PDB file of C-alpha atoms in Angstrom:
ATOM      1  CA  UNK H   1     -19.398 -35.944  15.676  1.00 43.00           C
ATOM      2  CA  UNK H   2     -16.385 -33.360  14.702  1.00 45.00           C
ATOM      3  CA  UNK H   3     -14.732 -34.256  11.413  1.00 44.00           C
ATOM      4  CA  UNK H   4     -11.191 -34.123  11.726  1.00 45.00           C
ATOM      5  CA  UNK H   5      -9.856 -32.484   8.277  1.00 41.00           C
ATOM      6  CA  UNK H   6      -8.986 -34.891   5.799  1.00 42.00           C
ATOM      7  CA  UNK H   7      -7.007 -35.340   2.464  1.00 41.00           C
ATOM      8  CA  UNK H   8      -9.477 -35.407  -0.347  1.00 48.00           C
ATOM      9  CA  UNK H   9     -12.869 -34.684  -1.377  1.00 47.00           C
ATOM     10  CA  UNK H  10     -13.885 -38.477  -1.447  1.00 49.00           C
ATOM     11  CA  UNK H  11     -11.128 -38.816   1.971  1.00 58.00           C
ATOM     12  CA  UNK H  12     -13.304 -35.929   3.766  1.00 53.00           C
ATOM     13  CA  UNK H  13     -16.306 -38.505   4.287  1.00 49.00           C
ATOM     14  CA  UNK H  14     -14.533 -41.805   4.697  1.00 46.00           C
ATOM     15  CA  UNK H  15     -12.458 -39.641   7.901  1.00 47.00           C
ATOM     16  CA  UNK H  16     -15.700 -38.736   9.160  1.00 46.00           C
ATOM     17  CA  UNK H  17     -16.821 -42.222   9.501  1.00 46.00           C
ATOM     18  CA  UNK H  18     -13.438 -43.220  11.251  1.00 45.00           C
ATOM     19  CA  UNK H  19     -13.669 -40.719  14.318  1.00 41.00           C
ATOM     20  CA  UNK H  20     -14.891 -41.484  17.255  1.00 41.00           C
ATOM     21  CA  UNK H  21     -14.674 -38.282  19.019  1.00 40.00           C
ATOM     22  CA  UNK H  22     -18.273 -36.319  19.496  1.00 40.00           C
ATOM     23  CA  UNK H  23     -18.424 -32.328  19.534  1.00 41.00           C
ATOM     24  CA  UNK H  24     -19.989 -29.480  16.586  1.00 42.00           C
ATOM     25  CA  UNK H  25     -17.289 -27.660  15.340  1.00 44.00           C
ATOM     26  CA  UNK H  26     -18.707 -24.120  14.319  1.00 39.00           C
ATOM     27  CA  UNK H  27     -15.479 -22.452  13.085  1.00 41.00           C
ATOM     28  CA  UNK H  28     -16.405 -19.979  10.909  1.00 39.00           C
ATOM     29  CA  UNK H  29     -19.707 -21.925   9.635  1.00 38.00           C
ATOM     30  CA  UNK H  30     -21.040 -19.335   7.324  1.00 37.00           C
ATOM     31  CA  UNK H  31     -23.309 -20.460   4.202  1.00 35.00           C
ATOM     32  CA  UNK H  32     -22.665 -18.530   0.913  1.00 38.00           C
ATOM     33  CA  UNK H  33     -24.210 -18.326  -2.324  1.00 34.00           C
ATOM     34  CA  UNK H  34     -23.866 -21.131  -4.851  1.00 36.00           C
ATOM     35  CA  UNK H  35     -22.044 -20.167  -7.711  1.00 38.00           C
ATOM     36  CA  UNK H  36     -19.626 -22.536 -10.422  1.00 39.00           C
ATOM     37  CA  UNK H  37     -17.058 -23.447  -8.621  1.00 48.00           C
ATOM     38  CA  UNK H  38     -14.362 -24.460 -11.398  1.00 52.00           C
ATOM     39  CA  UNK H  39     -13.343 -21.378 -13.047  1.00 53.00           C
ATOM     40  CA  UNK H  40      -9.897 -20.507 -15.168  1.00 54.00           C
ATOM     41  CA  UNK H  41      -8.039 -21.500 -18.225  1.00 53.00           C
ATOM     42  CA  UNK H  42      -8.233 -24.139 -19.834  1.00 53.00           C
ATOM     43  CA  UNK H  43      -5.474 -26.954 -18.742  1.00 51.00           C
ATOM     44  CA  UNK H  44      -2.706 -27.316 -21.281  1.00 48.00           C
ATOM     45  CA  UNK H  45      -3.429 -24.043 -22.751  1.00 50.00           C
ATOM     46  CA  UNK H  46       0.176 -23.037 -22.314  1.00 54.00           C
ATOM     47  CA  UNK H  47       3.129 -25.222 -22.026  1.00 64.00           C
ATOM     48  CA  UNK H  48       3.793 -26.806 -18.832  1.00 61.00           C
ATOM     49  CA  UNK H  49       6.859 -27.207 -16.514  1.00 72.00           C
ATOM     50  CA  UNK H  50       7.823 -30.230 -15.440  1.00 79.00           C
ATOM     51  CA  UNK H  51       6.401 -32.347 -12.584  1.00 88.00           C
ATOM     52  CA  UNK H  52       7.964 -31.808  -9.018  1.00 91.00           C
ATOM     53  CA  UNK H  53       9.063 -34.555  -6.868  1.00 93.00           C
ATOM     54  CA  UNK H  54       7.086 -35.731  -3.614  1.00 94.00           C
ATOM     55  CA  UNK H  55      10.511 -33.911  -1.592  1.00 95.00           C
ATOM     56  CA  UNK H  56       9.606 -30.863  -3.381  1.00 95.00           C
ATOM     57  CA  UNK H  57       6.576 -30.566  -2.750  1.00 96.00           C
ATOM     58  CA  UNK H  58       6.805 -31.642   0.616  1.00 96.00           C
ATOM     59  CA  UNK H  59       8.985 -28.335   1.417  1.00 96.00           C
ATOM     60  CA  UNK H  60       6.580 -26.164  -0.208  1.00 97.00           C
ATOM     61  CA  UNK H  61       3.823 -27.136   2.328  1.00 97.00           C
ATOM     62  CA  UNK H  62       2.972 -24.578   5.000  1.00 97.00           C
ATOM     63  CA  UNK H  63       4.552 -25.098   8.523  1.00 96.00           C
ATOM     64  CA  UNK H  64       3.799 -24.220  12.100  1.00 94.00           C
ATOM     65  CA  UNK H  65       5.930 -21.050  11.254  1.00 95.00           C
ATOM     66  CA  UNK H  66       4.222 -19.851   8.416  1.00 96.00           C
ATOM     67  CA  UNK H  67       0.940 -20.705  10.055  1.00 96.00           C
ATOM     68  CA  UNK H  68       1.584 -19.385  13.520  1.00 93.00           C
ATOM     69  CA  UNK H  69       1.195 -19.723  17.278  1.00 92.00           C
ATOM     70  CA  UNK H  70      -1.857 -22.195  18.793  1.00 92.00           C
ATOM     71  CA  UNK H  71      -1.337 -24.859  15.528  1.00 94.00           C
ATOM     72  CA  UNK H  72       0.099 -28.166  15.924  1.00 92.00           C
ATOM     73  CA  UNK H  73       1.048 -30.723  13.086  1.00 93.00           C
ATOM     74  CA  UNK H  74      -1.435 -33.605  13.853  1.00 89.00           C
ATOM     75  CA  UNK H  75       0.267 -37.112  12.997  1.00 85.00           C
ATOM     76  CA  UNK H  76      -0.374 -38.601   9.804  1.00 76.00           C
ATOM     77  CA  UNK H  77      -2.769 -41.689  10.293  1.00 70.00           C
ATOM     78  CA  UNK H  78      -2.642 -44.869   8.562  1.00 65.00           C
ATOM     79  CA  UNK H  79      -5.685 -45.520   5.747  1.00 60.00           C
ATOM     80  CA  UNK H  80      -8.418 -47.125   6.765  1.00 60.00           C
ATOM     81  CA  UNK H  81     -10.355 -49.256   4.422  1.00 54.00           C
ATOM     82  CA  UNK H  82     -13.605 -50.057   5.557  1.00 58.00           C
ATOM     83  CA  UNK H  83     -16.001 -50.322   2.816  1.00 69.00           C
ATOM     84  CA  UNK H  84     -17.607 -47.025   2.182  1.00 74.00           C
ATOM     85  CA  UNK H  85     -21.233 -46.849   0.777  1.00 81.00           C
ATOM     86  CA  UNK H  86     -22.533 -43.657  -0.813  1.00 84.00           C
ATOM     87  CA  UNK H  87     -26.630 -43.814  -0.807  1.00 88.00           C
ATOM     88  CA  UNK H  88     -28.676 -41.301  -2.809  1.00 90.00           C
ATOM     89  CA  UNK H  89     -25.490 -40.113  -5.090  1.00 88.00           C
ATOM     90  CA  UNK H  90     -25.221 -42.130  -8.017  1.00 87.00           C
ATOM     91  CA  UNK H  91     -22.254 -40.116  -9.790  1.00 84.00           C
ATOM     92  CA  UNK H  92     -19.951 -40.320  -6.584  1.00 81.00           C
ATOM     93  CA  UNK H  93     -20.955 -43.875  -5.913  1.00 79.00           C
ATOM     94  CA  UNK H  94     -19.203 -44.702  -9.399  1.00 79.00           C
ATOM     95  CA  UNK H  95     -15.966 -42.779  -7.837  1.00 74.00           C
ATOM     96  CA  UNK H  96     -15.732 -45.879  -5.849  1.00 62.00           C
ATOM     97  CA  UNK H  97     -12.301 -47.546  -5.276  1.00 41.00           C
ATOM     98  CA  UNK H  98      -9.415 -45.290  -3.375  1.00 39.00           C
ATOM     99  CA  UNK H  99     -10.748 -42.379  -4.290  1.00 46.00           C
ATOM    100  CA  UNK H 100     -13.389 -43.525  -1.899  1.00 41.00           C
ATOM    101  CA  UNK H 101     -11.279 -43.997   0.813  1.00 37.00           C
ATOM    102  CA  UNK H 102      -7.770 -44.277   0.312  1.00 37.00           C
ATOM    103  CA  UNK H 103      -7.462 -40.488   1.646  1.00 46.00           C
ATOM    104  CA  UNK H 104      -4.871 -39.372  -1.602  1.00 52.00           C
ATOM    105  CA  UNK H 105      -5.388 -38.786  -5.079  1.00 70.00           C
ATOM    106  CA  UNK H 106      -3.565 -40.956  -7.585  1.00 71.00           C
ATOM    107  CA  UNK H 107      -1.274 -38.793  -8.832  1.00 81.00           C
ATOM    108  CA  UNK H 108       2.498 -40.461  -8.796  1.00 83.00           C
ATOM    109  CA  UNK H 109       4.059 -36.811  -6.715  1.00 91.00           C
ATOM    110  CA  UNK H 110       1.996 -35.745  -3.289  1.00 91.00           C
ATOM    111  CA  UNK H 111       2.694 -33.935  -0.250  1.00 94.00           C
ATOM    112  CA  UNK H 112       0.285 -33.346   2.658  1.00 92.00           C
ATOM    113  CA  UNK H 113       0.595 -32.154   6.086  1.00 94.00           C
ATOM    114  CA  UNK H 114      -2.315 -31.266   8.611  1.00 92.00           C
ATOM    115  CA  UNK H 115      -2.633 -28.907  12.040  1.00 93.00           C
ATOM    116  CA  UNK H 116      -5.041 -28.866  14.422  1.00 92.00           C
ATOM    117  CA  UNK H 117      -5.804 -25.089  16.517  1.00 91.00           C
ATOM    118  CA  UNK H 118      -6.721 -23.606  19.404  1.00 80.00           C
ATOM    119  CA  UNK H 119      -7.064 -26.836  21.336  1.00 74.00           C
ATOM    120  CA  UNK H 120      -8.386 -28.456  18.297  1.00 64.00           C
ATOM    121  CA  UNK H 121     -11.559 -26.599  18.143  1.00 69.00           C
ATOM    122  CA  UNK H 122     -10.325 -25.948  14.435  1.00 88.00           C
ATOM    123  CA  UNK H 123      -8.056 -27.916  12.114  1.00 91.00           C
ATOM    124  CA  UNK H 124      -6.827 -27.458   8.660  1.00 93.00           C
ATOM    125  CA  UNK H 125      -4.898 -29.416   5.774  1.00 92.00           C
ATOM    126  CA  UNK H 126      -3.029 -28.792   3.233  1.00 95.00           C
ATOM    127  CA  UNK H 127      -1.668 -31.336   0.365  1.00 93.00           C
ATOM    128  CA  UNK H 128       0.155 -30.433  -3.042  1.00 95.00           C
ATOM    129  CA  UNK H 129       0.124 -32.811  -5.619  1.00 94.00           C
ATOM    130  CA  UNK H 130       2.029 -32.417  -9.117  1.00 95.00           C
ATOM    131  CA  UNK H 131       1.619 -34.166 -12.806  1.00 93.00           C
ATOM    132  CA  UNK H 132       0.865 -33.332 -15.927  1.00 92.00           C
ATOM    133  CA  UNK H 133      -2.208 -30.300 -15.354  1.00 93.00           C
ATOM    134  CA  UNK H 134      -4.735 -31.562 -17.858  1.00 93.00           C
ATOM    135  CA  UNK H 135      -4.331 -35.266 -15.720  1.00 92.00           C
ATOM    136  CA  UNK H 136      -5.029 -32.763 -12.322  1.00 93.00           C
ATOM    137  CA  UNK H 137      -7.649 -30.735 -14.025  1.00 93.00           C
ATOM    138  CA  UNK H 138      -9.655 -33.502 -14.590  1.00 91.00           C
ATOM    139  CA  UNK H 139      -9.315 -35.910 -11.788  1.00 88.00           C
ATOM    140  CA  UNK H 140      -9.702 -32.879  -8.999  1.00 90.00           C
ATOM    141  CA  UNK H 141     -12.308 -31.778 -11.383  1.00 90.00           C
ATOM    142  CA  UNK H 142     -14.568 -35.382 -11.402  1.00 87.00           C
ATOM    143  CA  UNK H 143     -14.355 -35.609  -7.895  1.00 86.00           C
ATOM    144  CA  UNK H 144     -15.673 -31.992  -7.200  1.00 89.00           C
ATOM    145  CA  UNK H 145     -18.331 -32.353 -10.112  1.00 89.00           C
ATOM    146  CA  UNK H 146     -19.620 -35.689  -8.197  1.00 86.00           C
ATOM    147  CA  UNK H 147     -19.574 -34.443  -4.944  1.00 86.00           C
ATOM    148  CA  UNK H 148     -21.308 -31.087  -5.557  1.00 89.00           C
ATOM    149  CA  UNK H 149     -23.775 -32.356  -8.128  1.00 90.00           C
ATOM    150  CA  UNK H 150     -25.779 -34.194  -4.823  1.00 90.00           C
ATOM    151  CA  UNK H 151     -27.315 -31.356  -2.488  1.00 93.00           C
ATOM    152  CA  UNK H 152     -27.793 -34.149   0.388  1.00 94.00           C
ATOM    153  CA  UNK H 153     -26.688 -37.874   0.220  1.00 90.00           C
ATOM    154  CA  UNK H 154     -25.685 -40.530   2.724  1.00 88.00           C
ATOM    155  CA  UNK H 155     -22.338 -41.941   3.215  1.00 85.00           C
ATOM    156  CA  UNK H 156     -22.145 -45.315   5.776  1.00 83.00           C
ATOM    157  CA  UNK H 157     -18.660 -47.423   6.732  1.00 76.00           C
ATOM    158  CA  UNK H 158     -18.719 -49.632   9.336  1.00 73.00           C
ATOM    159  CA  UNK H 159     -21.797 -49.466  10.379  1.00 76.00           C
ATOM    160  CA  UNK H 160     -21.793 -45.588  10.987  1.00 80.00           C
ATOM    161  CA  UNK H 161     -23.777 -43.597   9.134  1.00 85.00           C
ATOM    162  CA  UNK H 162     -23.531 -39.740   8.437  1.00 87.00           C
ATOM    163  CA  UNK H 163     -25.781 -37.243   6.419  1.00 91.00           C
ATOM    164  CA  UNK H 164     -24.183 -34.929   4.080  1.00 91.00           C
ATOM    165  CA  UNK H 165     -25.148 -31.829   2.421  1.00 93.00           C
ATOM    166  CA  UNK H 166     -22.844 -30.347  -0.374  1.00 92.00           C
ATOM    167  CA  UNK H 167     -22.599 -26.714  -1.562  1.00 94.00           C
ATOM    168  CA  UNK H 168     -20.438 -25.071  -4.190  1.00 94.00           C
ATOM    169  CA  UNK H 169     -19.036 -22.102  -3.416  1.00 95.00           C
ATOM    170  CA  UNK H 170     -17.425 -19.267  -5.481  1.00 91.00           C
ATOM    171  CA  UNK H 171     -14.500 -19.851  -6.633  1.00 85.00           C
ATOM    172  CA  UNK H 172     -11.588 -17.396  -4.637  1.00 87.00           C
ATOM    173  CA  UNK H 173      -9.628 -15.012  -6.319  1.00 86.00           C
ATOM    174  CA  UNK H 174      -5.912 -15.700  -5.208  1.00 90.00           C
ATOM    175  CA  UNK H 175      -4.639 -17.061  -8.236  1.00 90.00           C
ATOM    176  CA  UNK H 176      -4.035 -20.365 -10.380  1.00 93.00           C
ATOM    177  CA  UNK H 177      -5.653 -21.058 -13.672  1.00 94.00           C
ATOM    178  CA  UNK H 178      -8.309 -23.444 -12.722  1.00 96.00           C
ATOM    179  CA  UNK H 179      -9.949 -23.411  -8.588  1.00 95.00           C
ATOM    180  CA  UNK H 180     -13.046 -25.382  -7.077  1.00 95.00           C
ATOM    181  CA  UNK H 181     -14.442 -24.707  -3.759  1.00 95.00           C
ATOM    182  CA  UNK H 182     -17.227 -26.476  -1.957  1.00 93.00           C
ATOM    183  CA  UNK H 183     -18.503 -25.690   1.755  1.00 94.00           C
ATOM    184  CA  UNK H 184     -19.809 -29.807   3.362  1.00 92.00           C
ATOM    185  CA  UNK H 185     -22.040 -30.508   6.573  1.00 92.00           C
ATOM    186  CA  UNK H 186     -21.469 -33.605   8.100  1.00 89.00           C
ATOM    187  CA  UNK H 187     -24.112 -35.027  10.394  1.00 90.00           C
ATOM    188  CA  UNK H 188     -24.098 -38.050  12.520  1.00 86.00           C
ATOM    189  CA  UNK H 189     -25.720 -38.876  15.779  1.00 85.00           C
ATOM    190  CA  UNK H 190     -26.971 -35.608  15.816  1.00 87.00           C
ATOM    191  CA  UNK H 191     -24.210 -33.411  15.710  1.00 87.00           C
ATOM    192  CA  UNK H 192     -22.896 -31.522  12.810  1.00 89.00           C
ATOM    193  CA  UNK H 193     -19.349 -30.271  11.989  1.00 88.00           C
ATOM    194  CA  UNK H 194     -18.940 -27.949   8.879  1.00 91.00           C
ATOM    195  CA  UNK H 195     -15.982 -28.169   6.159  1.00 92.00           C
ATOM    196  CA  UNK H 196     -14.364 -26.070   3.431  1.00 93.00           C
ATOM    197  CA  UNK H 197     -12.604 -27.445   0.998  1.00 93.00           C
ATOM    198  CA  UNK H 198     -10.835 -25.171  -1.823  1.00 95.00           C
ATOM    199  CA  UNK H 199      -8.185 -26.847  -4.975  1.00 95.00           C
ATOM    200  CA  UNK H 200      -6.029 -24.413  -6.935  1.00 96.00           C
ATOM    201  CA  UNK H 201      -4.160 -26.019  -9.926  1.00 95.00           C
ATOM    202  CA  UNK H 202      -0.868 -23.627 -11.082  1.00 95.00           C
ATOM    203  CA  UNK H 203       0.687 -25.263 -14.692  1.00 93.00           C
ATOM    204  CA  UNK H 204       1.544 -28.929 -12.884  1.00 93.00           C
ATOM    205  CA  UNK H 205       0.945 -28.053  -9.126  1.00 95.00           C
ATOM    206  CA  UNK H 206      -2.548 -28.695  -7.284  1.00 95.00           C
ATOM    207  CA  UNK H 207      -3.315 -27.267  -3.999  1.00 96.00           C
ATOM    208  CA  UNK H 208      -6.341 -28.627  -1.835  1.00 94.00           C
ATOM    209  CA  UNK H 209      -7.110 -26.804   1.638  1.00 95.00           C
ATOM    210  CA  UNK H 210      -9.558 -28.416   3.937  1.00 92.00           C
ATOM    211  CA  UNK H 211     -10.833 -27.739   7.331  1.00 92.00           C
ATOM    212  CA  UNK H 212     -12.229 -25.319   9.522  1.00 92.00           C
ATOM    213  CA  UNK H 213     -13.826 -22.471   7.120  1.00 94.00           C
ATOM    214  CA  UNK H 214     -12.407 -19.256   8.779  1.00 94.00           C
ATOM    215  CA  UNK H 215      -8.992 -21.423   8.851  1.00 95.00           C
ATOM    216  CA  UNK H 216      -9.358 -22.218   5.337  1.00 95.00           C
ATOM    217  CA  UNK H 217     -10.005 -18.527   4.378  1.00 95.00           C
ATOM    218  CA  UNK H 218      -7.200 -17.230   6.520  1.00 95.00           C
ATOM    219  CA  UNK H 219      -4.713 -19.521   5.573  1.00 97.00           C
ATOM    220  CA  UNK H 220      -4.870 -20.009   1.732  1.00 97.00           C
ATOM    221  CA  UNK H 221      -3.278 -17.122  -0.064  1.00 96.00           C
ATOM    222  CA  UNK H 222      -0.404 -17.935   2.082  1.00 96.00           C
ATOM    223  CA  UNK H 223      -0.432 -21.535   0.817  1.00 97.00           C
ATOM    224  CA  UNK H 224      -0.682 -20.332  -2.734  1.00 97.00           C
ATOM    225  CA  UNK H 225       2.195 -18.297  -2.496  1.00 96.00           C
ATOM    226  CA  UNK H 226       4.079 -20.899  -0.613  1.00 97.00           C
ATOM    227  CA  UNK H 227       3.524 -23.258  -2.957  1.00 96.00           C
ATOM    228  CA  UNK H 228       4.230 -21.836  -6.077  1.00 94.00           C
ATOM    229  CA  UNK H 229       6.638 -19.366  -5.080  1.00 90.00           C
ATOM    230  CA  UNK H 230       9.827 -21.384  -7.033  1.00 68.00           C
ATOM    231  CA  UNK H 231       7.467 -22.503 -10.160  1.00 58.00           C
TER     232      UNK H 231
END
């Protein structure tokens, strides 16, 4: 079962249960050392600019220009809310709610777009999100703490249920005062489909690419920049 890329941590797994389509994506599945993945300064260290509005941030997100030939914008799809069960994780269990499976983060400003490559063999997502940075240190920060702090656990919605194994990974060096960066497997009815995910928060701005690891890793410095090229 492929994963098609997602919009949060928690939003990563409850996608996975949605899709019906069956294939291993192997993009760029390469497993790295685990290391702290949170690194930085301390939120609200300095002061802060202001929040930016959803239409702000929506025309910071990369495009198909910035990204390229072979990607197309994949339509935005309604949330789902099945009830989502998390077995053998107790701290991402307590997430619960729409963290869970609601797909966004609850922060008031959010922007999000997602492509899929090459005949979708890859994908990749991108969504900014702006507050106040202590409120987007910590609630990118809980989610990554629960989600990482279980090697393996079991997530099950509607009567599918997947395997999951969770990695940190180190955290890149492109910027931002705070990043997090896990690598996820996915595995249901045999098949497995491998996911990056890496958050960089800049002063009120929060970037989260997920997908396809090589896509991830080619595409992010280029979302930095994009993103906090007018802050």
């Amino acid at each position: 079962m492929r994963v098609r890329v997602a919009t949060t941590a928690l939003g990563i797994t409850a996608t996975l249960l949605a899709m019906p389509a069956c294939t291993t994506d192997t993009t760029g599945n390469e497993r790295q050392t685990p290391s702290p993945a949170r690194t930085g300064k301390p939120a609200g260290a300095v002061q802060e600019p202001a929040s930016l509005s959803s239409a702000a941030l929506k025309s910071r997100l990369l495009d198909q220009s910035d990204l390229g030939s072979g990607y197309l914008l994949t339509p935005e799809r309604p949330p789902r809310h099945d009830d989502v069960t998390v077995i053998g994780c107790p701290a991402l269990s307590e997430l619960g709610g729409d963290a869970a499976t609601a797909g966004t983060l609850a922060f008031p400003h959010r922007a999000k777009a997602a492509f899929t490559y090459g005949n979708s063999s890859g994908e990749i997502s991108e969504e900014l999100y702006s507050d106040r940075a202590k409120k987007l240190s910590d609630g990118i920060g809980r989610i990554f703490d629960a989600m990482t702090g279980c090697p393996t656990y079991q997530v099950v919605s509607g009567g599918t249920q997947a395997d999951v194994a969770s990695q940190k990974l180190p955290a890149p060096r492109v910027g931002g005062d705070e990043q997090w960066s896990q690598l996820m497997t996915f595995t249901a009815a045999g098949r497995s489909t491998v996911v990056k995910q890496t958050a960089i928060r800049e002063g009120s701005l929060l970037l989260i690419v997920s997908g396809s690891p090589a896509l991830v890793d080619r595409h992010l410095d280029r979302a930095l920049a994009k993103a906090t090229a007018a802050s």
